[in-house]
DNA sequence: AGAAAATTAGACATCCTTGTCCAAATTGTC
DNA sequence: GACAATTTGGACAAGGATGTCTAATTTTCT
């Protein structure tokens, strides 16, 4: 009755761009300064917006913070699942394929700007907002790790791996490919491409020493039939 | 000339206890609230001391923060080296000994109160005080990881392990035994004893699948002589 | 062009925090 | 018991931040 066909949402429209700009700026500032240290004036300035506009869009510093976390969680989960879709289910060269996958995972999800921000926010404010991050925990690692575990189970079923517990395997895979990046993660530093590749290569190599099938494995299922 | 023989330092004495109480309280508050969110009044109250006393001992919020980090770094490094001294250089049962060592490492150094606090402080304020944490990085992982690597090299030399690069091995060992505690670490939660043991057990098992010497290894050196 | 909605800049009240000062009380030492 | 050092509580100034309000301006849609 009031508007044409409703492009996206009912009340405002195009200047949704400002909303995003505010959330983006808030991300950056909250992560740099922490919740208490973050300054709304600074966020407004960094978003290229007046302070009042920040209050118009999100009513409150705390509400703004929640919006930031939700947005980050969404983006990161989307990235993780997109990357998970590229898991090598039918590997040609298992080691090379897993390394490439590990690098994608790290680059797109963990070392990305969003990944770094989400990690930092969880680290700094996780204890203060348990319900908020419980949501992340459920939709994040609680969903993606089992999904990764399922991929490993499939590889094992196809005879490429010899594993016991797929969930343990998935967690150890992540632990191994990130083994050399722990300090950077703690300090909030973005590892270089070389570091990511190096850590992934070493990690996958060790992973396969532990879990690689002893047979060439490419057609183990047929062999068992013969 | 002024005092007897000087028990420890020249100016004050016994009420050094208050200094420690203040630093302890400051640790707790800084970690809970972050630097910006930490409140000197709260620190004073938690230390059972008046605010003025806090300012008498350490002149400044920032100086107090530095004192906290130094103290934490010292304590944690002491703990790590003490634990490193218990590394199983002549293992009877390699798997059991490594698991026990991993559990000690985690319990005493990483999941301890001090370890948790230091980790949190590095995570939250590491970017803001690079020089302060550069010191930690050097004396912490920069010193302890090579020391751990040396122990693994020794195990390999004695025929208990088959490894290529001891430094990589050491980092992967740490990554594996902590693989299942990552989320707890990020959230600042203290893992339970069972979780620590579980993660260590699974981690060591995988570690040995990858790096365990193929021979029984207990007397490989003699064998090679024969 | 004209109307409605959103944005802006600035002033403003309020609250909180840091850090200082000081006089009185407490503590510890000889 | 007396003296020196330390601690205490409270008052205090200065600064900074949040969140509100308002009038003017800009943007957007029809």
Short mmCIF file of C-alpha atoms (C1' of nucleotides) in Angstrom, two decimals:
data_model
loop_
_atom_site.label_atom_id
_atom_site.label_comp_id
_atom_site.label_asym_id
_atom_site.label_seq_id
_atom_site.Cartn_x
_atom_site.Cartn_y
_atom_site.Cartn_z
CA UNK A 1 0.00 0.00 0.00
CA UNK A 2 2.73 2.38 0.85
CA UNK A 3 5.56 1.18 -1.35
CA UNK A 4 5.95 -0.52 -4.70
CA UNK A 5 6.89 -4.14 -4.35
CA UNK A 6 9.35 -3.93 -1.44
CA UNK A 7 12.86 -4.43 -2.72
CA UNK A 8 14.30 -5.90 0.45
CA UNK A 9 12.83 -4.80 3.77
CA UNK A 10 9.90 -2.54 4.47
CA UNK A 11 11.07 0.58 6.30
CA UNK A 12 14.26 2.02 4.80
CA UNK A 13 16.17 1.07 1.70
CA UNK A 14 19.26 1.99 -0.24
CA UNK A 15 21.10 3.60 2.61
CA UNK A 16 21.32 0.16 4.12
CA UNK A 17 24.83 0.79 2.91
CA UNK A 18 25.30 3.04 5.91
CA UNK A 19 24.17 0.32 8.23
CA UNK A 20 26.82 -1.98 6.80
CA UNK A 21 29.44 0.74 6.94
CA UNK A 22 28.66 1.29 10.60
CA UNK A 23 28.84 -2.40 11.41
CA UNK A 24 32.09 -2.70 9.50
CA UNK A 25 33.63 0.22 11.30
CA UNK A 26 32.35 -1.06 14.62
CA UNK A 27 33.94 -4.43 13.90
CA UNK A 28 37.27 -2.86 13.38
CA UNK A 29 37.10 -0.60 16.42
CA UNK A 30 35.64 -3.19 18.79
CA UNK A 31 38.37 -5.60 17.79
CA UNK A 32 41.13 -3.07 18.14
CA UNK A 33 39.98 -1.52 21.40
CA UNK A 34 37.73 -4.05 23.03
CA UNK A 35 34.17 -3.33 24.03
CA UNK A 36 34.96 -1.00 26.88
CA UNK A 37 37.67 0.84 25.00
CA UNK A 38 35.64 1.31 21.84
CA UNK A 39 34.50 4.85 21.27
CA UNK A 40 31.24 5.54 19.47
CA UNK A 41 32.57 8.79 18.08
CA UNK A 42 35.48 6.90 16.58
CA UNK A 43 33.20 4.28 15.09
CA UNK A 44 31.06 7.00 13.56
CA UNK A 45 34.08 8.78 12.14
CA UNK A 46 35.51 5.56 10.75
CA UNK A 47 32.18 4.78 9.13
CA UNK A 48 32.00 8.27 7.67
CA UNK A 49 28.78 8.95 9.51
CA UNK A 50 27.57 11.19 12.28
CA UNK A 51 27.29 9.84 15.78
CA UNK A 52 23.55 10.33 15.81
CA UNK A 53 23.20 8.04 12.80
CA UNK A 54 24.89 5.29 14.71
CA UNK A 55 22.33 5.67 17.46
CA UNK A 56 19.51 5.80 14.92
CA UNK A 57 20.47 2.50 13.33
CA UNK A 58 21.43 0.55 16.40
CA UNK A 59 20.06 2.04 19.55
CA UNK A 60 22.87 1.30 21.86
CA UNK A 61 26.54 0.44 22.18
CA UNK A 62 25.65 -3.01 23.40
CA UNK A 63 23.10 -3.60 20.65
CA UNK A 64 25.68 -2.48 18.13
CA UNK A 65 28.11 -4.97 19.56
CA UNK A 66 25.58 -7.76 19.25
CA UNK A 67 24.92 -6.79 15.65
CA UNK A 68 28.64 -6.96 14.95
CA UNK A 69 28.99 -10.43 16.42
CA UNK A 70 25.96 -11.75 14.56
CA UNK A 71 27.21 -10.37 11.29
CA UNK A 72 30.67 -11.82 11.82
CA UNK A 73 29.32 -15.21 12.80
CA UNK A 74 27.15 -15.30 9.71
CA UNK A 75 29.91 -14.30 7.35
CA UNK A 76 32.40 -16.74 8.81
CA UNK A 77 30.01 -19.65 8.79
CA UNK A 78 29.11 -18.92 5.20
CA UNK A 79 32.79 -18.91 4.36
CA UNK A 80 33.43 -22.14 6.17
CA UNK A 81 30.63 -23.98 4.47
CA UNK A 82 31.59 -22.63 1.09
CA UNK A 83 35.08 -23.90 1.66
CA UNK A 84 33.86 -27.19 3.01
CA UNK A 85 32.16 -27.75 -0.32
CA UNK A 86 35.59 -27.84 -1.92
CA UNK A 87 36.77 -30.73 0.23
CA UNK A 88 38.57 -33.34 -1.89
CA UNK A 89 36.12 -36.23 -1.73
CA UNK A 90 37.75 -37.99 -4.66
CA UNK A 91 41.38 -37.02 -4.35
CA UNK A 92 43.82 -37.52 -7.16
CA UNK A 93 46.84 -36.76 -5.02
CA UNK A 94 45.67 -36.98 -1.45
CA UNK A 95 48.53 -35.02 0.10
CA UNK A 96 48.44 -32.22 -2.44
CA UNK A 97 44.66 -32.02 -2.33
CA UNK A 98 44.51 -31.89 1.44
CA UNK A 99 47.21 -29.24 1.57
CA UNK A 100 45.33 -27.14 -0.94
CA UNK A 101 42.15 -27.58 1.05
CA UNK A 102 43.89 -26.67 4.29
CA UNK A 103 45.28 -23.54 2.71
CA UNK A 104 41.85 -22.55 1.44
CA UNK A 105 40.38 -23.14 4.87
CA UNK A 106 42.95 -20.98 6.53
CA UNK A 107 43.00 -18.22 3.98
CA UNK A 108 39.25 -17.89 3.55
CA UNK A 109 37.99 -18.58 7.02
CA UNK A 110 40.57 -18.39 9.74
CA UNK A 111 43.12 -15.86 8.60
CA UNK A 112 40.63 -13.69 6.76
CA UNK A 113 39.72 -10.30 8.08
CA UNK A 114 36.40 -11.57 9.35
CA UNK A 115 37.93 -14.66 10.84
CA UNK A 116 40.51 -12.65 12.68
CA UNK A 117 37.89 -10.27 14.00
CA UNK A 118 35.54 -12.97 15.17
CA UNK A 119 38.37 -14.77 16.89
CA UNK A 120 39.47 -11.64 18.66
CA UNK A 121 35.96 -10.80 19.78
CA UNK A 122 35.42 -14.26 21.16
CA UNK A 123 38.72 -14.12 22.94
CA UNK A 124 38.18 -10.72 24.49
CA UNK A 125 34.45 -10.68 25.22
CA UNK A 126 33.50 -14.35 25.15
CA UNK A 127 33.30 -14.63 28.90
CA UNK A 128 31.14 -11.54 29.25
CA UNK A 129 28.49 -12.53 26.70
CA UNK A 130 28.13 -16.28 27.07
CA UNK A 131 24.71 -16.55 25.45
CA UNK A 132 25.87 -14.60 22.43
CA UNK A 133 28.84 -16.81 21.82
CA UNK A 134 27.01 -19.97 22.70
CA UNK A 135 25.15 -19.30 19.49
CA UNK A 136 28.43 -19.03 17.62
CA UNK A 137 29.75 -22.16 19.23
CA UNK A 138 26.73 -24.08 18.08
CA UNK A 139 26.60 -22.80 14.54
CA UNK A 140 30.35 -22.50 14.23
CA UNK A 141 32.60 -25.31 15.41
CA UNK A 142 29.62 -27.30 16.63
CA UNK A 143 28.37 -27.56 13.06
CA UNK A 144 31.47 -27.29 10.95
CA UNK A 145 33.62 -29.78 12.80
CA UNK A 146 31.12 -32.61 12.44
CA UNK A 147 30.74 -31.67 8.80
CA UNK A 148 34.48 -31.92 8.36
CA UNK A 149 34.48 -35.17 10.29
CA UNK A 150 31.93 -36.57 7.85
CA UNK A 151 34.25 -35.76 4.98
CA UNK A 152 37.09 -37.61 6.63
CA UNK A 153 34.81 -40.55 7.35
CA UNK A 154 33.98 -40.67 3.67
CA UNK A 155 37.65 -40.63 2.75
CA UNK A 156 38.21 -43.48 5.17
CA UNK A 157 35.28 -45.39 3.77
CA UNK A 158 36.76 -45.02 0.30
CA UNK A 159 39.97 -46.46 1.62
CA UNK A 160 42.09 -43.33 1.51
CA UNK A 161 42.48 -43.01 5.25
CA UNK A 162 42.66 -45.30 8.24
CA UNK A 163 40.95 -43.55 11.14
CA UNK A 164 39.14 -44.52 14.29
CA UNK A 165 37.07 -41.58 15.41
CA UNK A 166 36.24 -39.07 12.67
CA UNK A 167 35.53 -36.28 15.15
CA UNK A 168 38.91 -36.65 16.80
CA UNK A 169 40.48 -36.82 13.37
CA UNK A 170 38.83 -33.59 12.29
CA UNK A 171 39.97 -31.70 15.37
CA UNK A 172 43.48 -33.02 15.03
CA UNK A 173 43.56 -32.08 11.37
CA UNK A 174 42.72 -28.51 12.29
CA UNK A 175 45.23 -28.56 15.12
CA UNK A 176 47.97 -29.86 12.86
CA UNK A 177 47.52 -27.49 9.96
CA UNK A 178 47.50 -24.57 12.38
CA UNK A 179 50.28 -25.84 14.59
CA UNK A 180 52.78 -23.25 13.38
CA UNK A 181 50.35 -20.34 13.45
CA UNK A 182 49.34 -20.45 17.09
CA UNK A 183 51.43 -17.51 18.19
CA UNK A 184 50.21 -15.36 15.34
CA UNK A 185 46.65 -16.28 16.23
CA UNK A 186 47.20 -15.33 19.84
CA UNK A 187 48.75 -12.02 18.97
CA UNK A 188 46.12 -11.22 16.37
CA UNK A 189 48.66 -11.11 13.57
CA UNK A 190 47.74 -12.22 10.06
CA UNK A 191 50.18 -14.95 9.03
CA UNK A 192 51.77 -14.55 5.64
CA UNK A 193 50.82 -16.74 2.71
CA UNK A 194 54.09 -18.59 3.05
CA UNK A 195 53.54 -19.32 6.71
CA UNK A 196 50.06 -20.63 6.01
CA UNK A 197 51.32 -22.87 3.26
CA UNK A 198 54.23 -24.09 5.32
CA UNK A 199 52.10 -24.94 8.32
CA UNK A 200 49.52 -26.67 6.15
CA UNK A 201 52.15 -28.68 4.30
CA UNK A 202 53.86 -29.87 7.44
CA UNK A 203 50.55 -30.51 9.13
CA UNK A 204 49.09 -32.58 6.31
CA UNK A 205 52.27 -34.54 5.94
CA UNK A 206 52.17 -35.54 9.59
CA UNK A 207 48.44 -36.12 9.39
CA UNK A 208 48.93 -38.60 6.57
CA UNK A 209 51.79 -40.32 8.31
CA UNK A 210 49.39 -41.02 11.13
CA UNK A 211 46.19 -41.63 9.21
CA UNK A 212 47.17 -42.46 5.64
CA UNK A 213 45.95 -45.86 4.49
CA UNK A 214 48.82 -48.29 4.20
CA UNK A 215 47.66 -49.61 0.83
CA UNK A 216 47.85 -47.33 -2.22
CA UNK A 217 44.17 -47.05 -1.33
CA UNK A 218 42.93 -45.62 -4.58
CA UNK A 219 40.94 -48.75 -5.30
CA UNK A 220 40.97 -50.63 -2.04
CA UNK A 221 37.25 -51.35 -2.22
CA UNK A 222 37.59 -53.26 -5.45
CA UNK A 223 40.55 -55.16 -4.04
CA UNK A 224 38.47 -56.32 -1.11
CA UNK A 225 35.90 -57.67 -3.50
CA UNK A 226 38.35 -59.67 -5.51
CA UNK B 1 73.50 2.99 57.58
CA UNK B 2 69.78 3.31 57.79
CA UNK B 3 68.70 -0.29 58.24
CA UNK B 4 70.09 -3.49 59.65
CA UNK B 5 71.27 -5.84 56.93
CA UNK B 6 68.57 -5.35 54.32
CA UNK B 7 66.47 -8.44 54.12
CA UNK B 8 65.46 -8.08 50.52
CA UNK B 9 65.17 -4.55 49.16
CA UNK B 10 66.00 -1.29 50.79
CA UNK B 11 62.88 0.81 51.27
CA UNK B 12 59.89 -1.20 52.55
CA UNK B 13 59.55 -4.76 53.79
CA UNK B 14 56.93 -7.16 55.02
CA UNK B 15 53.99 -5.43 53.45
CA UNK B 16 55.41 -6.53 50.15
CA UNK B 17 52.48 -8.81 50.63
CA UNK B 18 50.25 -5.91 49.69
CA UNK B 19 52.17 -5.39 46.50
CA UNK B 20 51.58 -8.99 45.53
CA UNK B 21 47.94 -8.80 46.52
CA UNK B 22 47.52 -5.77 44.29
CA UNK B 23 49.22 -7.42 41.34
CA UNK B 24 47.13 -10.54 41.84
CA UNK B 25 43.92 -8.60 41.96
CA UNK B 26 44.97 -6.54 38.98
CA UNK B 27 45.65 -9.72 37.03
CA UNK B 28 42.20 -10.97 37.66
CA UNK B 29 40.49 -7.69 36.84
CA UNK B 30 42.59 -6.87 33.77
CA UNK B 31 41.87 -10.30 32.39
CA UNK B 32 38.19 -10.15 33.09
CA UNK B 33 37.60 -6.60 31.88
CA UNK B 34 40.48 -5.79 29.58
CA UNK B 35 42.77 -2.84 30.10
CA UNK B 36 40.26 -0.15 29.24
CA UNK B 37 37.46 -1.75 31.20
CA UNK B 38 39.52 -2.42 34.29
CA UNK B 39 38.65 -0.17 37.20
CA UNK B 40 41.27 0.82 39.71
CA UNK B 41 38.70 1.05 42.47
CA UNK B 42 37.68 -2.51 41.74
CA UNK B 43 41.27 -3.69 41.76
CA UNK B 44 41.85 -1.98 45.08
CA UNK B 45 38.71 -3.51 46.56
CA UNK B 46 39.59 -6.96 45.26
CA UNK B 47 43.06 -6.62 46.77
CA UNK B 48 41.59 -5.49 50.07
CA UNK B 49 43.45 -2.21 49.87
CA UNK B 50 42.61 1.43 49.46
CA UNK B 51 42.88 3.02 46.05
CA UNK B 52 45.63 5.32 47.21
CA UNK B 53 47.77 2.33 48.11
CA UNK B 54 47.53 1.06 44.59
CA UNK B 55 48.84 4.39 43.36
CA UNK B 56 51.57 4.37 46.00
CA UNK B 57 52.93 1.02 44.91
CA UNK B 58 52.59 1.33 41.17
CA UNK B 59 52.22 4.88 40.06
CA UNK B 60 49.89 4.43 37.20
CA UNK B 61 47.31 2.20 35.57
CA UNK B 62 49.67 1.50 32.71
CA UNK B 63 52.63 0.78 35.00
CA UNK B 64 50.43 -1.55 36.98
CA UNK B 65 49.53 -3.33 33.79
CA UNK B 66 53.16 -3.74 32.86
CA UNK B 67 53.91 -5.13 36.30
CA UNK B 68 51.13 -7.65 35.87
CA UNK B 69 52.41 -8.85 32.51
CA UNK B 70 55.97 -9.15 33.76
CA UNK B 71 54.90 -11.12 36.78
CA UNK B 72 52.76 -13.44 34.69
CA UNK B 73 55.47 -14.00 32.12
CA UNK B 74 57.94 -14.85 34.85
CA UNK B 75 55.64 -17.26 36.63
CA UNK B 76 54.61 -19.02 33.45
CA UNK B 77 58.12 -19.41 32.15
CA UNK B 78 59.23 -20.79 35.48
CA UNK B 79 56.39 -23.27 35.31
CA UNK B 80 57.20 -24.30 31.78
CA UNK B 81 60.86 -24.94 32.52
CA UNK B 82 60.06 -26.80 35.67
CA UNK B 83 57.74 -29.03 33.70
CA UNK B 84 60.22 -29.39 30.88
CA UNK B 85 62.61 -30.89 33.39
CA UNK B 86 60.19 -33.78 33.79
CA UNK B 87 60.29 -34.69 30.12
CA UNK B 88 60.65 -38.48 29.68
CA UNK B 89 64.15 -38.71 28.28
CA UNK B 90 64.38 -42.41 29.01
CA UNK B 91 60.84 -43.60 28.61
CA UNK B 92 59.72 -46.97 29.87
CA UNK B 93 56.37 -46.79 28.12
CA UNK B 94 56.68 -44.05 25.55
CA UNK B 95 52.98 -43.48 25.01
CA UNK B 96 52.08 -43.43 28.68
CA UNK B 97 55.05 -41.24 29.53
CA UNK B 98 54.30 -38.73 26.82
CA UNK B 99 50.65 -38.57 27.82
CA UNK B 100 51.60 -37.95 31.40
CA UNK B 101 54.03 -35.26 30.32
CA UNK B 102 51.44 -33.63 28.10
CA UNK B 103 48.96 -33.58 30.94
CA UNK B 104 51.53 -31.99 33.24
CA UNK B 105 52.33 -29.40 30.61
CA UNK B 106 48.71 -28.49 30.19
CA UNK B 107 47.76 -28.56 33.81
CA UNK B 108 50.73 -26.66 35.16
CA UNK B 109 51.41 -24.19 32.39
CA UNK B 110 48.60 -23.74 29.93
CA UNK B 111 45.41 -24.38 31.83
CA UNK B 112 46.68 -23.01 35.10
CA UNK B 113 45.33 -19.77 36.43
CA UNK B 114 48.47 -17.92 35.42
CA UNK B 115 48.57 -19.53 32.02
CA UNK B 116 45.00 -18.62 31.33
CA UNK B 117 45.57 -15.06 32.43
CA UNK B 118 48.68 -14.59 30.37
CA UNK B 119 47.00 -16.03 27.32
CA UNK B 120 44.05 -13.74 27.74
CA UNK B 121 46.22 -10.70 28.20
CA UNK B 122 48.23 -11.48 25.10
CA UNK B 123 45.08 -12.02 23.14
CA UNK B 124 43.39 -8.85 24.25
CA UNK B 125 46.26 -6.40 24.54
CA UNK B 126 49.02 -7.99 22.50
CA UNK B 127 48.54 -5.68 19.57
CA UNK B 128 48.54 -2.57 21.71
CA UNK B 129 51.78 -3.33 23.58
CA UNK B 130 54.01 -5.01 21.03
CA UNK B 131 57.29 -4.37 22.83
CA UNK B 132 55.93 -5.79 26.05
CA UNK B 133 54.82 -9.00 24.46
CA UNK B 134 57.83 -9.24 22.21
CA UNK B 135 59.67 -9.91 25.43
CA UNK B 136 57.23 -12.67 26.27
CA UNK B 137 57.47 -14.13 22.81
CA UNK B 138 61.21 -14.35 23.09
CA UNK B 139 61.38 -15.80 26.57
CA UNK B 140 58.20 -17.80 26.18
CA UNK B 141 57.62 -19.86 23.05
CA UNK B 142 60.86 -18.63 21.51
CA UNK B 143 62.77 -20.36 24.29
CA UNK B 144 60.54 -23.19 25.39
CA UNK B 145 59.69 -24.57 21.96
CA UNK B 146 63.33 -25.09 20.99
CA UNK B 147 63.92 -26.65 24.38
CA UNK B 148 61.07 -29.04 23.77
CA UNK B 149 62.40 -29.70 20.27
CA UNK B 150 65.73 -30.64 21.76
CA UNK B 151 64.04 -33.23 23.93
CA UNK B 152 62.34 -34.75 20.94
CA UNK B 153 65.60 -34.76 19.03
CA UNK B 154 67.12 -36.69 21.88
CA UNK B 155 64.31 -39.22 21.83
CA UNK B 156 64.85 -39.61 18.10
CA UNK B 157 68.57 -40.01 18.59
CA UNK B 158 67.90 -42.76 21.10
CA UNK B 159 65.75 -44.50 18.55
CA UNK B 160 62.36 -43.89 20.12
CA UNK B 161 61.08 -41.57 17.43
CA UNK B 162 61.50 -41.08 13.72
CA UNK B 163 61.36 -37.39 13.02
CA UNK B 164 62.68 -34.98 10.42
CA UNK B 165 62.57 -31.49 11.87
CA UNK B 166 62.51 -31.35 15.67
CA UNK B 167 61.09 -27.83 15.70
CA UNK B 168 58.17 -28.79 13.53
CA UNK B 169 57.70 -31.88 15.65
CA UNK B 170 57.56 -29.86 18.83
CA UNK B 171 54.96 -27.45 17.47
CA UNK B 172 52.85 -30.27 16.15
CA UNK B 173 53.07 -32.08 19.46
CA UNK B 174 51.67 -29.04 21.20
CA UNK B 175 49.04 -28.62 18.51
CA UNK B 176 47.95 -32.24 18.80
CA UNK B 177 47.69 -32.49 22.55
CA UNK B 178 45.65 -29.29 22.59
CA UNK B 179 43.57 -30.09 19.54
CA UNK B 180 40.41 -30.71 21.53
CA UNK B 181 40.84 -27.73 23.85
CA UNK B 182 40.96 -24.96 21.26
CA UNK B 183 37.44 -23.72 21.84
CA UNK B 184 37.90 -23.65 25.58
CA UNK B 185 41.14 -21.71 25.11
CA UNK B 186 39.43 -19.19 22.88
CA UNK B 187 36.57 -18.69 25.30
CA UNK B 188 38.87 -18.46 28.29
CA UNK B 189 37.32 -21.51 29.91
CA UNK B 190 39.40 -23.86 32.03
CA UNK B 191 39.07 -27.35 30.56
CA UNK B 192 38.26 -30.10 33.02
CA UNK B 193 40.82 -32.69 34.03
CA UNK B 194 39.05 -35.27 31.91
CA UNK B 195 39.12 -33.09 28.83
CA UNK B 196 42.81 -32.41 29.28
CA UNK B 197 43.55 -36.09 29.67
CA UNK B 198 41.37 -37.03 26.73
CA UNK B 199 42.93 -34.49 24.41
CA UNK B 200 46.42 -35.47 25.51
CA UNK B 201 45.75 -39.17 25.06
CA UNK B 202 44.29 -38.80 21.60
CA UNK B 203 46.98 -36.34 20.63
CA UNK B 204 49.88 -38.50 21.76
CA UNK B 205 48.40 -41.54 20.12
CA UNK B 206 48.25 -39.77 16.78
CA UNK B 207 51.65 -38.23 17.38
CA UNK B 208 53.15 -41.67 17.83
CA UNK B 209 51.35 -43.09 14.83
CA UNK B 210 53.10 -40.42 12.79
CA UNK B 211 56.45 -40.28 14.54
CA UNK B 212 56.83 -43.51 16.48
CA UNK B 213 59.92 -45.51 15.50
CA UNK B 214 58.97 -48.66 13.61
CA UNK B 215 61.31 -50.86 15.61
CA UNK B 216 60.50 -51.57 19.25
CA UNK B 217 63.19 -48.93 19.62
CA UNK B 218 64.00 -49.51 23.28
CA UNK B 219 67.49 -50.71 22.38
CA UNK B 220 67.87 -49.77 18.77
CA UNK B 221 71.34 -48.35 19.30
CA UNK B 222 72.71 -51.64 20.54
CA UNK B 223 71.00 -53.45 17.69
CA UNK B 224 72.71 -51.24 15.21
CA UNK B 225 76.02 -52.14 16.75
CA UNK B 226 75.39 -55.86 16.54
"C1'" DA C 1 9.16 19.93 -7.85
"C1'" DG C 2 7.55 18.53 -3.49
"C1'" DA C 3 6.97 15.64 0.47
"C1'" DA C 4 8.81 12.34 3.56
"C1'" DA C 5 12.54 10.24 5.57
"C1'" DA C 6 17.17 10.24 7.01
"C1'" DT C 7 21.40 12.64 8.24
"C1'" DT C 8 24.06 16.06 10.37
"C1'" DA C 9 26.36 19.09 13.76
"C1'" DG C 10 26.35 20.69 17.94
"C1'" DA C 11 24.94 21.55 22.52
"C1'" DC C 12 23.95 19.29 26.58
"C1'" DA C 13 23.15 16.54 31.07
"C1'" DT C 14 24.91 12.77 33.36
"C1'" DC C 15 27.85 9.55 34.81
"C1'" DC C 16 32.20 7.34 35.43
"C1'" DT C 17 37.18 7.15 35.85
"C1'" DT C 18 41.74 8.58 36.62
"C1'" DG C 19 44.95 10.60 39.40
"C1'" DT C 20 46.06 14.07 43.28
"C1'" DC C 21 45.90 15.93 47.84
"C1'" DC C 22 45.45 15.79 52.74
"C1'" DA C 23 44.50 14.87 57.53
"C1'" DA C 24 43.69 11.09 60.49
"C1'" DA C 25 44.38 6.36 61.79
"C1'" DT C 26 47.04 2.26 61.71
"C1'" DT C 27 51.00 -0.46 61.56
"C1'" DG C 28 55.60 -1.89 62.53
"C1'" DT C 29 60.22 -1.01 64.61
"C1'" DC C 30 63.55 0.28 68.12
"C1'" DG D 1 56.17 3.94 74.69
"C1'" DA D 2 57.62 6.77 70.86
"C1'" DC D 3 58.70 7.53 66.18
"C1'" DA D 4 58.58 6.78 61.32
"C1'" DA D 5 56.47 4.84 57.52
"C1'" DT D 6 52.38 3.29 55.49
"C1'" DT D 7 47.66 3.07 54.85
"C1'" DT D 8 43.15 4.89 54.72
"C1'" DG D 9 38.97 7.33 53.37
"C1'" DG D 10 37.17 10.94 51.40
"C1'" DA D 11 37.10 15.10 48.84
"C1'" DC D 12 38.35 16.97 44.60
"C1'" DA D 13 39.54 18.63 39.70
"C1'" DA D 14 39.81 17.33 35.00
"C1'" DG D 15 38.70 14.75 31.28
"C1'" DG D 16 36.09 11.57 28.55
"C1'" DA D 17 32.17 8.81 27.16
"C1'" DT D 18 27.35 7.71 26.55
"C1'" DG D 19 23.08 8.87 25.10
"C1'" DT D 20 19.40 12.67 24.23
"C1'" DC D 21 17.55 16.56 21.99
"C1'" DT D 22 16.86 19.96 18.37
"C1'" DA D 23 16.98 22.66 14.31
"C1'" DA D 24 18.83 22.74 9.88
"C1'" DT D 25 20.28 20.26 5.89
"C1'" DT D 26 20.59 16.62 2.67
"C1'" DT D 27 18.96 12.64 0.41
"C1'" DT D 28 15.41 9.82 -1.67
"C1'" DC D 29 11.09 8.65 -3.76
"C1'" DT D 30 6.99 9.77 -6.35
#
